[in-house]
Short mmCIF file of C-alpha atoms in Angstrom, two decimals:
data_model
loop_
_atom_site.label_atom_id
_atom_site.label_comp_id
_atom_site.label_asym_id
_atom_site.label_seq_id
_atom_site.Cartn_x
_atom_site.Cartn_y
_atom_site.Cartn_z
CA ARG H 1 116.49 116.93 95.00
CA GLY H 2 115.15 118.98 92.10
CA PRO H 3 113.36 116.18 90.15
CA ALA H 4 111.92 114.75 93.38
CA MET H 5 110.56 118.17 94.34
CA VAL H 6 109.00 118.60 90.89
CA ALA H 7 107.36 115.19 91.22
CA ARG H 8 105.93 116.03 94.65
CA ARG H 9 104.58 119.34 93.37
CA GLY H 10 102.98 117.62 90.38
CA ARG H 11 101.23 115.07 92.61
CA ARG H 12 100.07 117.84 94.93
CA ASP H 13 98.63 119.88 92.03
CA CYS H 14 96.78 116.83 90.65
CA LEU H 15 95.31 116.15 94.11
CA ALA H 16 94.21 119.78 94.42
CA TRP H 17 92.44 119.61 91.03
CA ALA H 18 90.66 116.39 92.05
CA CYS H 19 89.53 117.87 95.37
CA LEU H 20 88.30 121.02 93.62
CA ALA H 21 86.24 118.96 91.17
CA LEU H 22 84.72 116.86 93.95
CA LEU H 23 83.97 119.69 96.38
CA ALA H 24 82.54 122.22 93.90
CA PRO H 25 78.79 122.45 94.57
CA PRO H 26 76.63 121.54 91.55
CA ALA H 27 73.94 123.97 90.41
CA GLY H 28 71.34 121.25 89.99
CA SER H 29 70.23 122.50 86.56
CA LYS H 30 71.49 123.84 83.28
CA VAL H 31 70.67 127.52 82.91
CA LEU H 32 69.65 129.29 79.70
CA GLU H 33 69.50 133.03 80.29
CA GLY H 34 69.41 136.08 78.06
CA HIS H 35 67.48 138.96 76.52
CA LEU H 36 65.32 138.95 73.40
CA THR H 37 65.14 142.19 71.43
CA PRO H 38 63.73 143.21 68.01
CA ARG H 39 67.23 142.74 66.61
CA SER H 40 67.12 139.08 67.66
CA TRP H 41 64.12 138.51 65.38
CA ARG H 42 65.87 140.12 62.42
CA ARG H 43 68.90 137.84 62.86
CA SER H 44 66.86 134.66 63.27
CA LYS H 45 66.85 132.21 60.35
CA ASP H 46 63.23 131.35 61.05
CA GLY H 47 60.87 134.29 60.67
CA ASP H 48 58.34 132.91 63.18
CA MET H 49 60.61 131.98 66.07
CA VAL H 50 63.90 132.66 67.81
CA VAL H 51 65.66 129.65 69.33
CA LEU H 52 66.76 130.36 72.90
CA GLY H 53 68.61 127.13 73.60
CA ARG H 54 68.62 123.35 73.61
CA PHE H 55 68.67 120.68 76.30
CA GLY H 56 68.94 116.91 75.98
CA PHE H 57 66.72 114.83 78.24
CA GLU H 58 67.76 111.26 78.91
CA CYS H 59 65.55 108.20 78.44
CA VAL H 60 63.35 106.49 81.01
CA ASP H 61 65.43 105.16 83.93
CA ASN H 62 68.48 105.93 81.75
CA ARG H 63 67.83 102.62 79.94
CA CYS H 64 67.64 103.50 76.29
CA SER H 65 65.82 100.97 74.12
CA ARG H 66 63.56 100.87 71.11
CA ARG H 67 60.83 99.04 72.97
CA ALA H 68 57.68 101.12 73.19
CA MET H 69 56.39 101.90 76.66
CA PRO H 70 52.87 103.14 77.41
CA TYR H 71 52.53 106.72 78.54
CA ALA H 72 51.06 105.71 81.92
CA ALA H 73 54.10 103.52 82.65
CA ARG H 74 56.50 106.29 81.63
CA ALA H 75 54.66 108.88 83.72
CA SER H 76 55.26 106.83 86.88
CA LYS H 77 59.04 106.98 86.32
CA PRO H 78 61.39 109.87 87.30
CA THR H 79 60.73 112.86 85.07
CA GLY H 80 62.74 115.74 83.72
CA ARG H 81 61.83 119.24 84.75
CA PHE H 82 62.39 122.83 83.76
CA ARG H 83 61.62 126.14 85.40
CA LEU H 84 60.77 129.10 83.19
CA GLN H 85 61.02 132.73 84.31
CA LEU H 86 59.98 135.49 81.91
CA ALA H 87 59.60 139.25 81.99
CA ALA H 88 58.29 140.93 78.83
CA ARG H 89 57.82 144.59 77.92
CA GLY H 90 56.89 146.32 74.67
CA GLU H 91 54.09 147.08 72.25
CA ASP H 92 53.85 143.67 70.51
CA VAL H 93 53.79 141.44 73.56
CA VAL H 94 50.36 140.10 72.60
CA GLY H 95 50.81 136.91 70.61
CA LEU H 96 54.28 136.18 72.01
CA HIS H 97 54.78 132.62 73.30
CA VAL H 98 57.74 130.73 74.74
CA ALA H 99 57.42 127.09 73.74
CA LEU H 100 59.31 123.82 74.15
CA PHE H 101 59.68 121.63 71.05
CA ASP H 102 60.73 117.99 70.86
CA SER H 103 63.42 117.05 68.35
CA LYS H 104 61.80 113.67 67.67
CA GLY H 105 58.09 114.40 67.63
CA HIS H 106 55.44 111.89 68.67
CA PRO H 107 53.42 109.45 66.59
CA ALA H 108 49.65 109.31 67.05
CA SER H 109 49.66 105.83 68.58
CA PRO H 110 46.95 104.87 71.12
CA GLY H 111 48.32 104.37 74.61
CA LEU H 112 51.79 105.73 73.85
CA ALA H 113 50.93 109.40 74.38
CA PRO H 114 48.27 111.25 76.37
CA PRO H 115 45.10 111.95 74.42
CA GLN H 116 45.63 115.72 74.38
CA GLU H 117 49.05 115.41 72.73
CA GLY H 118 48.29 113.54 69.53
CA ALA H 119 50.79 113.50 66.68
CA ARG H 120 53.70 115.95 66.59
CA LEU H 121 56.22 116.77 63.92
CA PRO H 122 59.95 116.53 64.72
CA TRP H 123 62.05 119.65 65.08
CA ARG H 124 63.71 119.14 61.71
CA ALA H 125 60.34 119.45 59.99
CA LEU H 126 59.39 122.57 61.96
CA TYR H 127 62.48 124.76 62.07
CA ARG H 128 62.91 127.04 59.03
CA SER H 129 59.88 125.46 57.35
CA ARG H 130 58.01 127.68 54.90
CA ALA H 131 55.16 125.21 54.41
CA LEU H 132 53.88 125.60 57.99
CA ARG H 133 52.27 128.72 59.35
CA CYS H 134 53.16 130.23 62.71
CA GLY H 135 50.08 128.80 64.41
CA ASP H 136 50.82 125.32 63.03
CA LYS H 137 54.33 125.45 64.45
CA LEU H 138 53.07 126.57 67.84
CA ALA H 139 50.56 123.71 67.90
CA GLN H 140 53.46 121.21 67.72
CA ALA H 141 54.98 122.40 71.03
CA VAL H 142 55.26 120.08 74.01
CA ALA H 143 54.53 123.01 76.34
CA ALA H 144 53.87 126.69 75.68
CA VAL H 145 53.50 129.81 77.81
CA ASP H 146 51.49 132.81 76.58
CA VAL H 147 53.69 135.76 77.49
CA GLY H 148 51.09 138.28 76.31
CA ALA H 149 48.48 137.05 78.80
CA ALA H 150 50.87 137.29 81.77
CA GLN H 151 53.92 139.43 81.13
CA ASP H 152 55.74 138.17 84.24
CA VAL H 153 55.91 134.37 84.32
CA ASP H 154 57.44 131.89 86.76
CA VAL H 155 56.33 128.33 86.07
CA THR H 156 57.75 124.86 86.67
CA HIS H 157 56.96 122.02 84.29
CA ARG H 158 57.67 118.29 84.58
CA LEU H 159 58.37 116.38 81.40
CA VAL H 160 57.59 112.71 80.88
CA LEU H 161 60.65 111.02 79.40
CA ASN H 162 60.67 108.80 76.31
CA THR H 163 62.25 105.41 75.73
CA GLU H 164 65.04 107.18 73.78
CA PRO H 165 66.91 110.41 74.56
CA SER H 166 65.40 113.52 73.05
CA PHE H 167 66.52 117.10 72.57
CA MET H 168 64.15 119.84 73.66
CA TYR H 169 64.41 123.23 71.95
CA LEU H 170 63.26 126.32 73.79
CA ALA H 171 62.03 128.98 71.37
CA ALA H 172 60.14 132.25 71.41
CA VAL H 173 57.27 132.22 68.87
CA HIS H 174 55.42 135.34 67.72
CA CYS H 175 52.48 135.10 65.36
CA GLY H 176 51.95 138.83 64.95
CA PRO H 177 53.69 141.56 62.96
CA LYS H 178 57.37 140.99 62.20
CA PRO H 179 59.67 141.94 63.75
CA PRO H 180 57.81 142.38 67.04
CA ARG H 181 58.65 145.44 69.07
CA ALA H 182 58.96 143.50 72.30
CA PHE H 183 61.73 142.99 74.85
CA LEU H 184 61.89 139.72 76.72
CA TYR H 185 64.11 138.57 79.56
CA TYR H 186 64.19 134.81 79.97
CA ARG H 187 65.80 132.42 82.40
CA THR H 188 65.26 128.67 82.18
CA ALA H 189 66.66 126.00 84.49
CA LEU H 190 66.51 122.47 83.03
CA ARG H 191 67.43 119.25 84.79
CA ASN H 192 67.62 115.57 84.07
CA PRO H 193 66.69 112.95 86.66
CA GLY H 194 69.91 111.58 88.07
CA VAL H 195 72.65 111.89 90.63
CA ARG H 196 75.27 114.57 91.19
CA TRP H 197 77.50 115.43 88.20
CA SER H 198 74.92 113.85 85.89
CA GLY H 199 71.50 115.45 86.21
CA GLU H 200 72.88 118.99 85.93
CA PHE H 201 74.12 118.36 82.37
CA SER H 202 72.31 118.04 79.11
CA TYR H 203 72.32 114.40 78.01
CA GLU H 204 74.98 114.85 75.32
CA ASP H 205 77.24 116.61 77.86
CA GLN H 206 77.02 113.97 80.58
CA GLY H 207 80.40 112.42 81.28
CA LEU H 208 82.46 115.10 79.50
CA LEU H 209 83.74 116.62 82.76
CA GLN H 210 85.03 113.23 83.90
CA LEU H 211 86.61 112.53 80.49
CA HIS H 212 88.45 115.85 80.32
CA ALA H 213 89.59 115.54 83.95
CA ALA H 214 91.04 112.07 83.28
CA PHE H 215 92.84 113.25 80.14
CA LEU H 216 94.17 116.27 82.04
CA VAL H 217 95.71 114.06 84.73
CA VAL H 218 97.37 111.86 82.09
CA SER H 219 98.69 114.92 80.23
CA LEU H 220 100.20 116.31 83.41
CA ILE H 221 101.88 112.97 84.12
CA LEU H 222 103.38 112.93 80.63
CA LEU H 223 104.51 116.54 80.99
CA LEU H 224 106.15 115.74 84.33
CA ARG H 225 107.91 112.74 82.77
CA ALA H 226 109.28 114.89 79.95
CA ALA H 227 110.40 117.60 82.39
CA LEU H 228 112.28 115.05 84.51
CA SER H 229 114.06 113.67 81.43
CA LEU H 230 115.11 117.16 80.36
CA ALA H 231 116.32 117.93 83.89
CA ARG H 232 118.51 114.82 83.86
CA LEU H 233 119.98 115.79 80.51
CA ALA H 234 120.70 119.31 81.73
CA ALA H 235 122.44 117.85 84.78
CA VAL H 236 125.07 116.20 82.53
CA GLY H 237 125.28 119.11 80.11
CA LEU H 238 123.22 117.64 77.24
CA SER H 239 120.22 118.92 75.30
CA HIS H 240 117.51 117.05 73.39
CA PRO H 241 115.65 119.52 71.10
CA PRO H 242 112.86 117.11 69.95
CA LEU H 243 112.07 116.24 73.57
CA SER H 244 112.11 119.93 74.50
CA ALA H 245 109.64 120.70 71.71
CA LEU H 246 107.41 117.81 72.78
CA ALA H 247 107.45 119.06 76.39
CA ALA H 248 106.33 122.52 75.24
CA LEU H 249 103.51 120.99 73.19
CA LEU H 250 102.47 118.85 76.15
CA ALA H 251 102.28 122.01 78.25
CA ALA H 252 99.97 123.65 75.67
CA LEU H 253 97.80 120.53 75.50
CA SER H 254 97.58 120.33 79.30
CA ALA H 255 96.54 123.99 79.45
CA SER H 256 93.84 123.30 76.85
CA ARG H 257 92.43 120.40 78.84
CA ALA H 258 92.61 122.42 82.07
CA LEU H 259 90.45 125.11 80.45
CA GLN H 260 87.95 122.47 79.33
CA VAL H 261 87.78 121.06 82.86
CA ALA H 262 87.26 124.60 84.20
CA TYR H 263 84.44 125.16 81.70
CA TYR H 264 82.52 122.01 82.58
CA ALA H 265 83.16 122.45 86.31
CA ASP H 266 81.69 125.95 86.09
CA TYR H 267 78.85 124.52 83.98
CA ALA H 268 78.07 122.07 86.82
CA ALA H 269 78.46 124.69 89.54
CA HIS H 270 76.53 127.59 87.97
CA GLY H 271 74.48 126.04 85.17
CA VAL H 272 76.49 127.72 82.41
CA GLY H 273 80.20 127.75 81.60
CA PRO H 274 82.37 130.61 80.30
CA GLN H 275 82.51 130.47 76.51
CA GLY H 276 85.88 132.21 76.54
CA ALA H 277 87.41 129.15 78.22
CA LEU H 278 86.17 126.92 75.39
CA VAL H 279 87.53 129.29 72.73
CA ALA H 280 90.93 129.49 74.45
CA ALA H 281 91.00 125.69 74.86
CA GLU H 282 90.26 125.19 71.16
CA ALA H 283 93.00 127.67 70.20
CA LEU H 284 95.59 125.95 72.42
CA TRP H 285 94.57 122.53 71.15
CA THR H 286 94.93 123.71 67.53
CA LEU H 287 98.42 125.12 68.21
CA ALA H 288 99.50 121.91 69.95
CA ASP H 289 98.07 119.78 67.14
CA LEU H 290 99.85 121.83 64.48
CA GLY H 291 103.09 121.80 66.48
CA VAL H 292 103.09 117.99 66.80
CA MET H 293 102.48 117.64 63.05
CA VAL H 294 105.39 120.00 62.27
CA LEU H 295 107.59 118.02 64.69
CA PHE H 296 106.75 114.77 62.91
CA LEU H 297 107.47 116.32 59.51
CA LEU H 298 110.85 117.64 60.70
CA LEU H 299 111.81 114.26 62.13
CA ALA H 300 110.72 112.62 58.88
CA GLN H 301 113.09 114.99 57.07
CA GLY H 302 116.02 113.67 59.12
CA TRP H 303 116.17 116.27 61.89
CA ARG H 304 118.75 115.21 64.52
CA LEU H 305 119.77 112.20 62.40
CA THR H 306 122.42 113.72 60.13
CA ASP H 307 122.37 117.49 60.62
CA ASP H 308 120.97 119.79 63.25
CA LEU H 309 118.27 120.92 60.82
CA PRO H 310 117.11 119.63 57.43
CA PRO H 311 118.14 121.55 54.30
CA LEU H 312 116.42 124.83 53.59
CA ARG H 313 114.37 123.27 50.79
CA ASP H 314 112.96 120.64 53.15
CA GLN H 315 112.32 123.23 55.83
CA ALA H 316 110.41 125.33 53.32
CA LEU H 317 108.34 122.29 52.33
CA VAL H 318 107.45 121.58 55.97
CA GLY H 319 106.58 125.22 56.56
CA ALA H 320 104.40 125.35 53.45
CA ALA H 321 102.52 122.20 54.52
CA ALA H 322 101.93 123.66 58.00
CA LEU H 323 100.75 126.99 56.58
CA VAL H 324 98.36 125.28 54.15
CA TYR H 325 96.82 123.23 56.93
CA ALA H 326 96.54 126.27 59.25
CA ALA H 327 94.96 128.37 56.47
CA CYS H 328 92.47 125.61 55.63
CA TYR H 329 91.60 125.15 59.30
CA CYS H 330 91.03 128.88 59.88
CA THR H 331 88.96 129.19 56.70
CA ILE H 332 86.78 126.17 57.48
CA ALA H 333 86.29 127.27 61.10
CA SER H 334 85.30 130.81 60.04
CA VAL H 335 82.86 129.59 57.38
CA ASP H 336 81.39 127.06 59.80
CA PHE H 337 80.95 129.74 62.47
CA LEU H 338 79.29 132.20 60.09
CA LEU H 339 77.10 129.91 58.00
CA ARG H 340 76.26 126.82 60.05
CA ASP H 341 73.13 127.18 62.14
CA PRO H 342 73.95 125.93 65.66
CA HIS H 343 70.31 124.93 66.18
CA GLU H 344 70.32 122.40 63.38
CA GLU H 345 70.99 118.81 64.37
CA VAL H 346 74.45 118.59 62.77
CA HIS H 347 77.51 117.78 64.86
CA PRO H 348 80.64 119.83 64.00
CA LEU H 349 82.64 116.66 63.27
CA ALA H 350 79.90 115.46 60.92
CA SER H 351 79.88 118.67 58.87
CA THR H 352 81.30 119.08 55.37
CA GLY H 353 84.15 121.30 56.59
CA ALA H 354 85.32 118.71 59.13
CA LEU H 355 85.34 115.98 56.48
CA PHE H 356 87.38 118.21 54.15
CA LEU H 357 89.86 118.89 56.95
CA ALA H 358 90.11 115.15 57.66
CA ILE H 359 91.04 114.55 54.00
CA ILE H 360 93.81 117.17 54.29
CA ARG H 361 95.19 115.40 57.37
CA VAL H 362 95.26 112.09 55.49
CA MET H 363 97.21 113.76 52.66
CA LEU H 364 99.69 115.22 55.16
CA PHE H 365 100.16 111.78 56.69
CA LEU H 366 100.90 110.30 53.26
CA LEU H 367 103.51 113.04 52.71
CA CYS H 368 105.09 112.29 56.10
CA ALA H 369 105.06 108.54 55.34
CA LEU H 370 106.94 109.18 52.08
CA PHE H 371 109.60 111.13 53.97
CA PHE H 372 110.01 108.35 56.53
CA ALA H 373 110.18 105.67 53.80
CA ASP H 374 112.91 107.62 51.99
CA LEU H 375 114.92 107.87 55.21
CA GLN H 376 114.55 104.14 55.89
CA ARG H 377 115.86 103.28 52.42
CA ARG H 378 119.01 105.33 53.03
CA GLU H 379 119.60 104.19 56.61
CA ALA H 380 121.84 101.22 57.39
CA SER H 381 121.75 101.33 61.20
CA ARG H 382 119.29 98.93 62.81
CA ASP H 383 118.70 101.24 65.77
CA ARG H 384 117.80 104.12 63.48
CA ALA H 385 115.62 101.90 61.31
CA ALA H 386 113.69 100.73 64.40
CA TYR H 387 113.33 104.34 65.53
CA LEU H 388 111.97 105.41 62.13
CA THR H 389 109.45 102.54 62.11
CA ALA H 390 108.17 103.46 65.57
CA ALA H 391 108.00 107.15 64.63
CA LEU H 392 105.98 106.33 61.50
CA ALA H 393 103.46 104.28 63.52
CA ILE H 394 103.03 107.09 66.07
CA CYS H 395 102.73 109.59 63.21
CA ALA H 396 99.87 107.57 61.73
CA LEU H 397 98.13 107.50 65.11
CA TRP H 398 98.36 111.29 65.44
CA PHE H 399 97.44 112.32 61.91
CA LEU H 400 94.50 109.90 61.64
CA GLN H 401 92.87 110.64 64.98
CA MET H 402 90.60 113.33 63.50
CA PRO H 403 89.39 111.19 60.54
CA LEU H 404 88.63 108.38 62.98
CA ALA H 405 86.75 110.80 65.25
CA CYS H 406 84.71 112.04 62.25
CA LEU H 407 83.90 108.43 61.35
CA ALA H 408 82.82 107.73 64.93
CA ALA H 409 80.60 110.84 64.93
CA LEU H 410 78.93 109.75 61.70
CA CYS H 411 78.28 106.20 62.92
CA THR H 412 76.84 106.98 66.37
CA PRO H 413 73.46 108.41 67.43
CA ARG H 414 73.35 112.19 67.67
CA TRP H 415 72.95 112.20 71.46
CA ASP H 416 76.16 110.14 71.90
CA ARG H 417 78.33 111.89 69.30
CA GLU H 418 79.98 114.40 71.59
CA ARG H 419 81.00 111.80 74.17
CA ILE H 420 82.20 109.27 71.59
CA ALA H 421 84.14 111.87 69.57
CA THR H 422 85.76 113.28 72.73
CA ALA H 423 86.71 109.81 73.97
CA VAL H 424 88.14 108.71 70.60
CA THR H 425 90.14 111.91 70.13
CA GLY H 426 91.42 111.92 73.70
CA LEU H 427 92.44 108.26 73.72
CA LEU H 428 94.24 108.42 70.38
CA THR H 429 96.09 111.66 71.15
CA THR H 430 97.06 110.49 74.63
CA ALA H 431 98.32 107.14 73.31
CA ALA H 432 100.28 108.86 70.52
CA LEU H 433 101.92 111.34 72.91
CA ALA H 434 102.76 108.62 75.45
CA LEU H 435 104.38 106.45 72.76
CA PHE H 436 106.18 109.46 71.29
CA LEU H 437 107.55 110.39 74.71
CA HIS H 438 108.63 106.77 75.22
CA THR H 439 110.46 106.81 71.88
CA LEU H 440 112.19 110.15 72.58
CA HIS H 441 113.37 109.13 76.04
CA PRO H 442 117.12 109.84 76.20
CA ALA H 443 118.03 106.25 77.08
CA ARG H 444 116.50 105.09 73.76
CA ALA H 445 116.83 108.18 71.58
CA LYS H 446 120.62 108.34 72.05
CA ARG H 447 120.92 105.24 69.84
CA ALA H 448 119.35 107.06 66.89
CA LEU H 449 119.32 110.83 67.49
CA ARG H 450 121.97 113.41 68.27
CA LEU H 451 122.07 114.55 71.88
CA THR H 452 124.26 117.64 71.96
CA ALA H 453 125.61 119.95 74.61
CA PRO H 454 124.25 123.50 74.87
CA ALA H 455 126.16 126.20 72.99
CA TRP H 456 127.61 127.81 76.12
CA GLU H 457 128.89 124.43 77.33
CA LEU H 458 130.51 123.63 74.00
CA GLU H 459 132.27 126.98 74.08
CA GLY H 460 133.53 126.29 77.58
CA LEU H 461 134.74 122.83 76.65
CA THR H 462 136.68 123.99 73.59
CA GLU H 463 138.39 127.14 74.96
CA GLY H 464 142.00 126.04 75.13
CA ARG H 465 141.11 122.44 75.96
CA GLY H 466 142.96 120.75 73.13
CA ALA H 467 145.31 119.02 75.58
CA ALA H 468 142.41 117.52 77.49
CA GLY H 469 141.85 114.90 74.83
CA GLY H 470 138.68 116.33 73.24
CA PRO H 471 137.92 117.85 69.83
CA GLU H 472 138.89 121.47 69.46
CA ASP H 473 136.35 122.31 66.73
CA VAL H 474 132.70 122.64 67.83
CA GLU H 475 131.42 121.56 64.44
CA ALA H 476 133.43 118.33 64.64
CA ARG H 477 130.74 116.73 66.80
CA GLY H 478 129.33 114.66 63.97
CA ARG H 479 131.29 115.52 60.89
CA GLY H 480 134.35 113.31 61.28
CA ALA H 481 134.92 109.67 61.91
CA GLY H 482 134.92 110.09 65.66
CA GLY H 483 132.06 112.55 65.60
CA ALA H 484 129.35 109.90 65.44
CA SER H 485 129.80 108.84 69.04
CA ALA H 486 130.05 112.45 70.16
CA ALA H 487 126.92 113.50 68.32
CA HIS H 488 125.00 110.55 69.76
CA GLY H 489 125.88 111.39 73.34
CA VAL H 490 128.93 109.07 73.10
CA GLY H 491 126.73 106.01 72.73
CA SER H 492 125.61 103.77 75.54
CA GLU H 493 129.02 104.09 77.18
CA SER H 494 128.67 107.85 77.71
CA GLY H 495 127.90 109.79 80.82
CA LEU H 496 124.18 109.90 79.85
CA PRO H 497 122.26 107.94 82.48
CA GLU H 498 120.27 104.92 81.41
CA GLU H 499 116.50 104.88 81.90
CA GLY H 500 115.69 104.64 85.58
CA ALA H 501 119.23 105.59 86.66
CA SER H 502 119.91 108.74 88.62
CA ALA H 503 121.49 111.68 86.82
CA ALA H 504 125.07 112.67 87.51
CA PRO H 505 125.49 115.93 89.47
CA ARG H 506 126.24 119.02 87.41
CA PRO H 507 129.68 120.55 88.12
CA SER H 508 129.69 123.76 90.06
CA GLU H 509 132.33 125.46 87.97
CA ARG H 510 132.91 125.50 84.22
CA GLY H 511 136.62 125.08 84.71
CA ASP H 512 136.36 121.47 85.93
CA SER H 513 138.00 118.91 83.73
CA VAL H 514 135.95 116.87 81.31
CA ALA H 515 137.30 113.66 82.82
CA ALA H 516 135.92 114.65 86.22
CA ARG H 517 132.55 115.35 84.63
CA HIS H 518 132.04 112.30 82.45
CA GLY H 519 134.66 109.87 83.72
CA ASP H 520 137.23 108.27 81.47
CA GLU H 521 134.81 107.60 78.61
CA GLY H 522 135.74 110.75 76.68
CA MET H 523 133.95 114.05 76.26
CA LEU H 524 131.22 115.40 73.93
#
């Protein structure tokens, strides 16, 4: 009754999440809102402007191609739009503009742009440029609003789309004394042409809510599967520490993906998502990632194969490797947060720090592969050799998912990098965890790993039970000649249910005989 109830609750929770995602009302636009103060100008890396935000507009009819299309033909298609609301106060309001800049720029080609636009420089050539004056930068804007002429502004602008996606940067530009003593409140609502759950997002964010929701459902299914396996083992008085650790890591990963779904759902509903949810999701994902790597390293050291834990020297080596990776990750993340300008067109997975971290993961995988190869050379059992081969393949899939995501981010256009990197990372991690859970299933793991009884059960079984036909020493469960079958859950002939079979009921009292609990096959 217990596993069936857990399964029903899991299906009900998944259905509730799906209904919540479908019924949440979209905002219709992405919202950029905030206040601009003199301190904002001092912190800006460009002395002439302060970047307020970025939005990616999709291409004409969402059909991206390199074929040029005349401006008149593009103007007749659905257009992007943004609404700008401003309220400025202060002494240096005169000369303050809020402008929209295109990341690509426009060539001066007849018929491809309206006559008043002319040639424009791309954002990369404008931002933090010392060769251009403030007025020259302002002249490159797609649209600009003079805040000094009208201190309270509420305008709506329609933007003609290009044949390729383009990022639009909203920036405040001041061509007067620096820093200006002006205070500006701004609120901008930007929208792509498109249907529900698409037009509300910036182009690089479209599809991320659906991706994270799908990965969340799969993670919950895997977590439910692991919980049912552990419940069956507990029903017959057995424990499976690697499976327990994997279930805990699956719970952390599911929580991380739930926070990401909550962020993007709030983004769609209100135009902006809570940044705290993204930070918490990243922290949980990092802990789960590090935990899975430590689990692989422990299994590569022979955990649950010969002894309960590897020798202290091997444990120290695994701990040192985990600490080195965690220290490198924290250092790279801190440096990236402090030094990398978020308004430059560099994806986090394409940065130097991410590439350095990918190299560290490759080195850790090589270390884990050496451990597995050493175990395979010393192992004579075919079942254990097959288990070690499968574990090594899954280990490669997990450790190399970040280098492959970095490679995908480097090889794809900048407006598709976030979607491609998220899809690659999610698919590889989900496949690795599903295969790992399949390998650690009790019906297969009992042929290679030790499935032991909990400590309280072993104490109950060995208190004056020598006449019952079982070992009297707790430590004898794998040390002697007959300990191999006991340490492995008494092999395939034990009371451990096969895959798909129902678990045996747990006895109500500890005083029941072992024969009544496990039949005539012997006891653990």
